[in-house]
PDB file of C-alpha atoms in Angstrom:
ATOM      1  CA  PRO A 132     121.642 121.949  77.774  1.00 75.00           C
ATOM      2  CA  SER A 133     117.905 122.044  77.045  1.00 83.00           C
ATOM      3  CA  GLN A 134     116.281 118.729  77.586  1.00 83.00           C
ATOM      4  CA  PRO A 135     114.044 116.710  75.036  1.00 84.00           C
ATOM      5  CA  TRP A 136     110.407 116.441  75.571  1.00 85.00           C
ATOM      6  CA  PHE A 137     110.449 112.659  77.149  1.00 84.00           C
ATOM      7  CA  LEU A 138     112.750 113.679  79.781  1.00 85.00           C
ATOM      8  CA  HIS A 139     110.347 116.071  81.306  1.00 88.00           C
ATOM      9  CA  PRO A 140     110.064 114.902  85.168  1.00 87.00           C
ATOM     10  CA  ALA A 141     106.108 114.477  85.100  1.00 89.00           C
ATOM     11  CA  PHE A 142     106.558 112.236  81.871  1.00 92.00           C
ATOM     12  CA  MET A 143     109.380 110.032  83.203  1.00 91.00           C
ATOM     13  CA  SER A 144     107.326 109.756  86.416  1.00 90.00           C
ATOM     14  CA  LEU A 145     104.244 108.920  84.690  1.00 91.00           C
ATOM     15  CA  ILE A 146     105.895 106.298  82.244  1.00 92.00           C
ATOM     16  CA  GLY A 147     108.163 105.118  85.309  1.00 93.00           C
ATOM     17  CA  GLY A 148     105.045 104.312  87.196  1.00 94.00           C
ATOM     18  CA  VAL A 149     103.178 101.967  84.799  1.00 95.00           C
ATOM     19  CA  LEU A 150     105.788  99.253  84.879  1.00 94.00           C
ATOM     20  CA  PRO A 151     105.945  98.364  88.926  1.00 95.00           C
ATOM     21  CA  PHE A 152     102.311  98.913  88.810  1.00 96.00           C
ATOM     22  CA  GLY A 153     101.774  96.205  85.803  1.00 94.00           C
ATOM     23  CA  ALA A 154     103.732  94.007  88.153  1.00 93.00           C
ATOM     24  CA  VAL A 155     101.365  94.126  90.797  1.00 95.00           C
ATOM     25  CA  PHE A 156      97.607  95.071  89.458  1.00 92.00           C
ATOM     26  CA  THR A 157      96.494  91.309  89.012  1.00 90.00           C
ATOM     27  CA  GLU A 158      97.219  90.809  92.655  1.00 92.00           C
ATOM     28  CA  MET A 159      95.904  93.863  93.957  1.00 93.00           C
ATOM     29  CA  PHE A 160      92.246  92.750  93.005  1.00 91.00           C
ATOM     30  CA  PHE A 161      92.915  89.841  94.958  1.00 91.00           C
ATOM     31  CA  ILE A 162      94.262  91.510  97.966  1.00 92.00           C
ATOM     32  CA  MET A 163      91.703  94.370  97.872  1.00 93.00           C
ATOM     33  CA  SER A 164      88.846  91.768  97.587  1.00 91.00           C
ATOM     34  CA  SER A 165      90.092  89.938 100.780  1.00 91.00           C
ATOM     35  CA  ILE A 166      90.146  93.609 102.502  1.00 90.00           C
ATOM     36  CA  TRP A 167      86.866  95.138 101.122  1.00 91.00           C
ATOM     37  CA  LEU A 168      84.855  91.820 100.230  1.00 90.00           C
ATOM     38  CA  HIS A 169      85.650  89.747 103.124  1.00 84.00           C
ATOM     39  CA  GLN A 170      86.964  86.953 100.791  1.00 84.00           C
ATOM     40  CA  PHE A 171      89.705  84.551 102.088  1.00 83.00           C
ATOM     41  CA  TYR A 172      93.091  84.819 100.691  1.00 81.00           C
ATOM     42  CA  TYR A 173      95.303  81.784 100.682  1.00 81.00           C
ATOM     43  CA  LEU A 174      98.126  82.916  98.119  1.00 80.00           C
ATOM     44  CA  PHE A 175     100.813  84.163 100.602  1.00 86.00           C
ATOM     45  CA  GLY A 176     103.786  82.243  98.636  1.00 88.00           C
ATOM     46  CA  PHE A 177     102.552  84.378  95.440  1.00 91.00           C
ATOM     47  CA  VAL A 178     102.305  87.679  97.166  1.00 92.00           C
ATOM     48  CA  PHE A 179     105.874  87.100  98.034  1.00 94.00           C
ATOM     49  CA  LEU A 180     107.004  86.277  94.535  1.00 95.00           C
ATOM     50  CA  VAL A 181     105.020  89.204  93.453  1.00 95.00           C
ATOM     51  CA  LEU A 182     106.817  91.662  95.838  1.00 96.00           C
ATOM     52  CA  ILE A 183     110.178  90.231  94.537  1.00 97.00           C
ATOM     53  CA  ILE A 184     108.976  91.195  90.905  1.00 97.00           C
ATOM     54  CA  LEU A 185     108.079  94.729  92.266  1.00 97.00           C
ATOM     55  CA  ILE A 186     111.263  95.422  93.771  1.00 98.00           C
ATOM     56  CA  LEU A 187     113.109  94.453  90.709  1.00 97.00           C
ATOM     57  CA  THR A 188     110.656  96.254  88.389  1.00 97.00           C
ATOM     58  CA  CYS A 189     111.279  99.285  90.485  1.00 97.00           C
ATOM     59  CA  ILE A 190     115.296  99.062  90.480  1.00 97.00           C
ATOM     60  CA  GLU A 191     115.319  98.428  86.776  1.00 96.00           C
ATOM     61  CA  VAL A 192     112.796 101.465  85.970  1.00 96.00           C
ATOM     62  CA  SER A 193     114.443 103.983  88.536  1.00 96.00           C
ATOM     63  CA  ILE A 194     118.127 103.008  87.010  1.00 96.00           C
ATOM     64  CA  SER A 195     117.064 103.362  83.443  1.00 95.00           C
ATOM     65  CA  LEU A 196     115.250 106.784  83.689  1.00 94.00           C
ATOM     66  CA  VAL A 197     117.872 108.331  85.643  1.00 94.00           C
ATOM     67  CA  TYR A 198     120.507 106.707  83.033  1.00 94.00           C
ATOM     68  CA  PHE A 199     118.823 108.353  80.154  1.00 91.00           C
ATOM     69  CA  GLN A 200     118.553 111.712  82.518  1.00 91.00           C
ATOM     70  CA  LEU A 201     122.262 111.467  83.099  1.00 92.00           C
ATOM     71  CA  THR A 202     123.349 110.928  79.537  1.00 91.00           C
ATOM     72  CA  ALA A 203     121.477 114.176  78.584  1.00 88.00           C
ATOM     73  CA  GLU A 204     123.871 115.926  81.185  1.00 87.00           C
ATOM     74  CA  ASP A 205     121.242 116.515  83.812  1.00 84.00           C
ATOM     75  CA  TRP A 206     122.627 115.961  87.200  1.00 87.00           C
ATOM     76  CA  ARG A 207     119.484 116.729  89.153  1.00 86.00           C
ATOM     77  CA  TRP A 208     118.750 112.923  89.526  1.00 91.00           C
ATOM     78  CA  TRP A 209     117.505 112.376  93.344  1.00 91.00           C
ATOM     79  CA  TRP A 210     113.808 113.351  93.035  1.00 92.00           C
ATOM     80  CA  ARG A 211     113.455 111.686  89.589  1.00 91.00           C
ATOM     81  CA  GLY A 212     115.289 108.505  90.963  1.00 93.00           C
ATOM     82  CA  PHE A 213     112.309 108.727  93.714  1.00 96.00           C
ATOM     83  CA  PHE A 214     109.401 109.294  91.334  1.00 95.00           C
ATOM     84  CA  ALA A 215     110.207 107.121  88.580  1.00 94.00           C
ATOM     85  CA  SER A 216     108.978 103.939  90.530  1.00 94.00           C
ATOM     86  CA  GLY A 217     107.119 106.030  93.591  1.00 96.00           C
ATOM     87  CA  SER A 218     104.850 107.436  90.631  1.00 96.00           C
ATOM     88  CA  SER A 219     103.118 103.675  90.487  1.00 96.00           C
ATOM     89  CA  ALA A 220     101.189 104.764  93.540  1.00 97.00           C
ATOM     90  CA  PHE A 221      99.449 106.982  91.327  1.00 97.00           C
ATOM     91  CA  PHE A 222      98.062 104.327  89.239  1.00 97.00           C
ATOM     92  CA  VAL A 223      97.169 102.199  92.631  1.00 97.00           C
ATOM     93  CA  PHE A 224      94.897 105.116  93.814  1.00 98.00           C
ATOM     94  CA  VAL A 225      93.467 105.295  90.124  1.00 97.00           C
ATOM     95  CA  TYR A 226      93.015 101.298  90.331  1.00 97.00           C
ATOM     96  CA  SER A 227      91.447 101.996  93.894  1.00 97.00           C
ATOM     97  CA  ILE A 228      88.797 104.266  92.240  1.00 97.00           C
ATOM     98  CA  LEU A 229      87.901 101.914  89.503  1.00 97.00           C
ATOM     99  CA  TYR A 230      87.435  99.098  91.867  1.00 96.00           C
ATOM    100  CA  PHE A 231      85.348 101.249  94.047  1.00 96.00           C
ATOM    101  CA  ASN A 232      83.050 101.805  90.859  1.00 96.00           C
ATOM    102  CA  THR A 233      83.003  98.460  89.541  1.00 94.00           C
ATOM    103  CA  ARG A 234      83.115  96.128  92.705  1.00 93.00           C
ATOM    104  CA  LEU A 235      81.828  97.597  95.761  1.00 94.00           C
ATOM    105  CA  SER A 236      78.420  98.870  96.318  1.00 91.00           C
ATOM    106  CA  ILE A 237      78.890 101.397  99.078  1.00 92.00           C
ATOM    107  CA  THR A 238      76.379 104.280  99.534  1.00 90.00           C
ATOM    108  CA  LYS A 239      76.997 105.707 103.001  1.00 95.00           C
ATOM    109  CA  SER A 240      79.221 108.714 102.763  1.00 96.00           C
ATOM    110  CA  VAL A 241      81.067 107.684 105.678  1.00 97.00           C
ATOM    111  CA  SER A 242      81.868 104.447 104.532  1.00 95.00           C
ATOM    112  CA  VAL A 243      83.032 106.145 101.076  1.00 96.00           C
ATOM    113  CA  ALA A 244      85.092 108.545 103.072  1.00 97.00           C
ATOM    114  CA  ILE A 245      86.620 105.540 105.147  1.00 96.00           C
ATOM    115  CA  TYR A 246      87.653 103.656 101.901  1.00 96.00           C
ATOM    116  CA  PHE A 247      89.118 106.530 100.069  1.00 97.00           C
ATOM    117  CA  GLY A 248      91.121 107.318 103.444  1.00 98.00           C
ATOM    118  CA  TRP A 249      92.544 104.105 103.670  1.00 97.00           C
ATOM    119  CA  MET A 250      93.302 103.686  99.962  1.00 97.00           C
ATOM    120  CA  THR A 251      94.940 107.222 100.202  1.00 98.00           C
ATOM    121  CA  VAL A 252      96.995 105.964 103.248  1.00 98.00           C
ATOM    122  CA  THR A 253      97.771 102.777 100.980  1.00 97.00           C
ATOM    123  CA  ALA A 254      98.646 104.506  98.106  1.00 97.00           C
ATOM    124  CA  PHE A 255     100.922 106.692  99.973  1.00 98.00           C
ATOM    125  CA  SER A 256     102.762 103.896 101.754  1.00 98.00           C
ATOM    126  CA  PHE A 257     103.299 101.895  98.307  1.00 97.00           C
ATOM    127  CA  MET A 258     104.602 105.286  96.987  1.00 98.00           C
ATOM    128  CA  LEU A 259     107.118 105.349  99.895  1.00 98.00           C
ATOM    129  CA  PHE A 260     108.244 101.915  99.491  1.00 98.00           C
ATOM    130  CA  THR A 261     108.591 101.717  95.947  1.00 97.00           C
ATOM    131  CA  GLY A 262     110.382 105.146  95.734  1.00 97.00           C
ATOM    132  CA  THR A 263     112.899 104.179  98.271  1.00 97.00           C
ATOM    133  CA  VAL A 264     113.621 101.307  96.268  1.00 97.00           C
ATOM    134  CA  GLY A 265     114.239 103.204  93.359  1.00 97.00           C
ATOM    135  CA  THR A 266     116.066 105.897  95.121  1.00 97.00           C
ATOM    136  CA  ILE A 267     118.343 103.419  97.001  1.00 97.00           C
ATOM    137  CA  ALA A 268     119.077 101.589  93.867  1.00 97.00           C
ATOM    138  CA  THR A 269     119.840 104.187  91.661  1.00 97.00           C
ATOM    139  CA  PHE A 270     122.207 105.681  94.362  1.00 97.00           C
ATOM    140  CA  LEU A 271     124.015 102.709  94.264  1.00 97.00           C
ATOM    141  CA  PHE A 272     124.383 102.799  90.483  1.00 96.00           C
ATOM    142  CA  VAL A 273     125.233 106.322  90.228  1.00 95.00           C
ATOM    143  CA  ARG A 274     127.938 105.743  93.002  1.00 94.00           C
ATOM    144  CA  ALA A 275     129.098 102.792  90.982  1.00 94.00           C
ATOM    145  CA  ILE A 276     129.395 104.412  87.547  1.00 93.00           C
ATOM    146  CA  TYR A 277     130.911 107.703  88.748  1.00 90.00           C
ATOM    147  CA  GLY A 278     133.301 105.736  91.050  1.00 88.00           C
ATOM    148  CA  SER A 279     134.845 103.810  88.382  1.00 84.00           C
ATOM    149  CA  ILE A 280     135.736 107.172  86.321  1.00 82.00           C
ATOM    150  CA  LYS A 281     139.793 107.830  86.813  1.00 76.00           C
ATOM    151  CA  ILE A 282     140.945 111.150  86.909  1.00 75.00           C
ATOM    152  CA  ASP A 283     144.621 111.936  86.570  1.00 63.00           C
TER     153      ASP A 283
END
């Protein structure tokens, strides 16, 4: 059947990416400052806690959005399960642009290319991580709910 506007893949991806990014955006400032501004970073236990919160947020967002999709009788959930949480990498890259414009004073074109090259690799790696976590959790969820159906 025709889907409502809020189940469009682009809208679901953007909405789904906000929450995982929200779980890590404050920590990203400290990590990026330690990488690009050569400041020391001591809160490794806190990074582990933020990682756990990020994983749980990715799981919850992906399962929720895919469940909404399945209840609307749309069975194509694989890529939406990936991009529901993986789209948070878009917000990571936008944050890196904001960080570049507000905190860094880089003027050389080679340095700018190196910064955005590494931040692109970082955002892509973040997308692979969060998308994989969301897809695996969604796969297990879909398998559990459809595995409990009894057809006689």
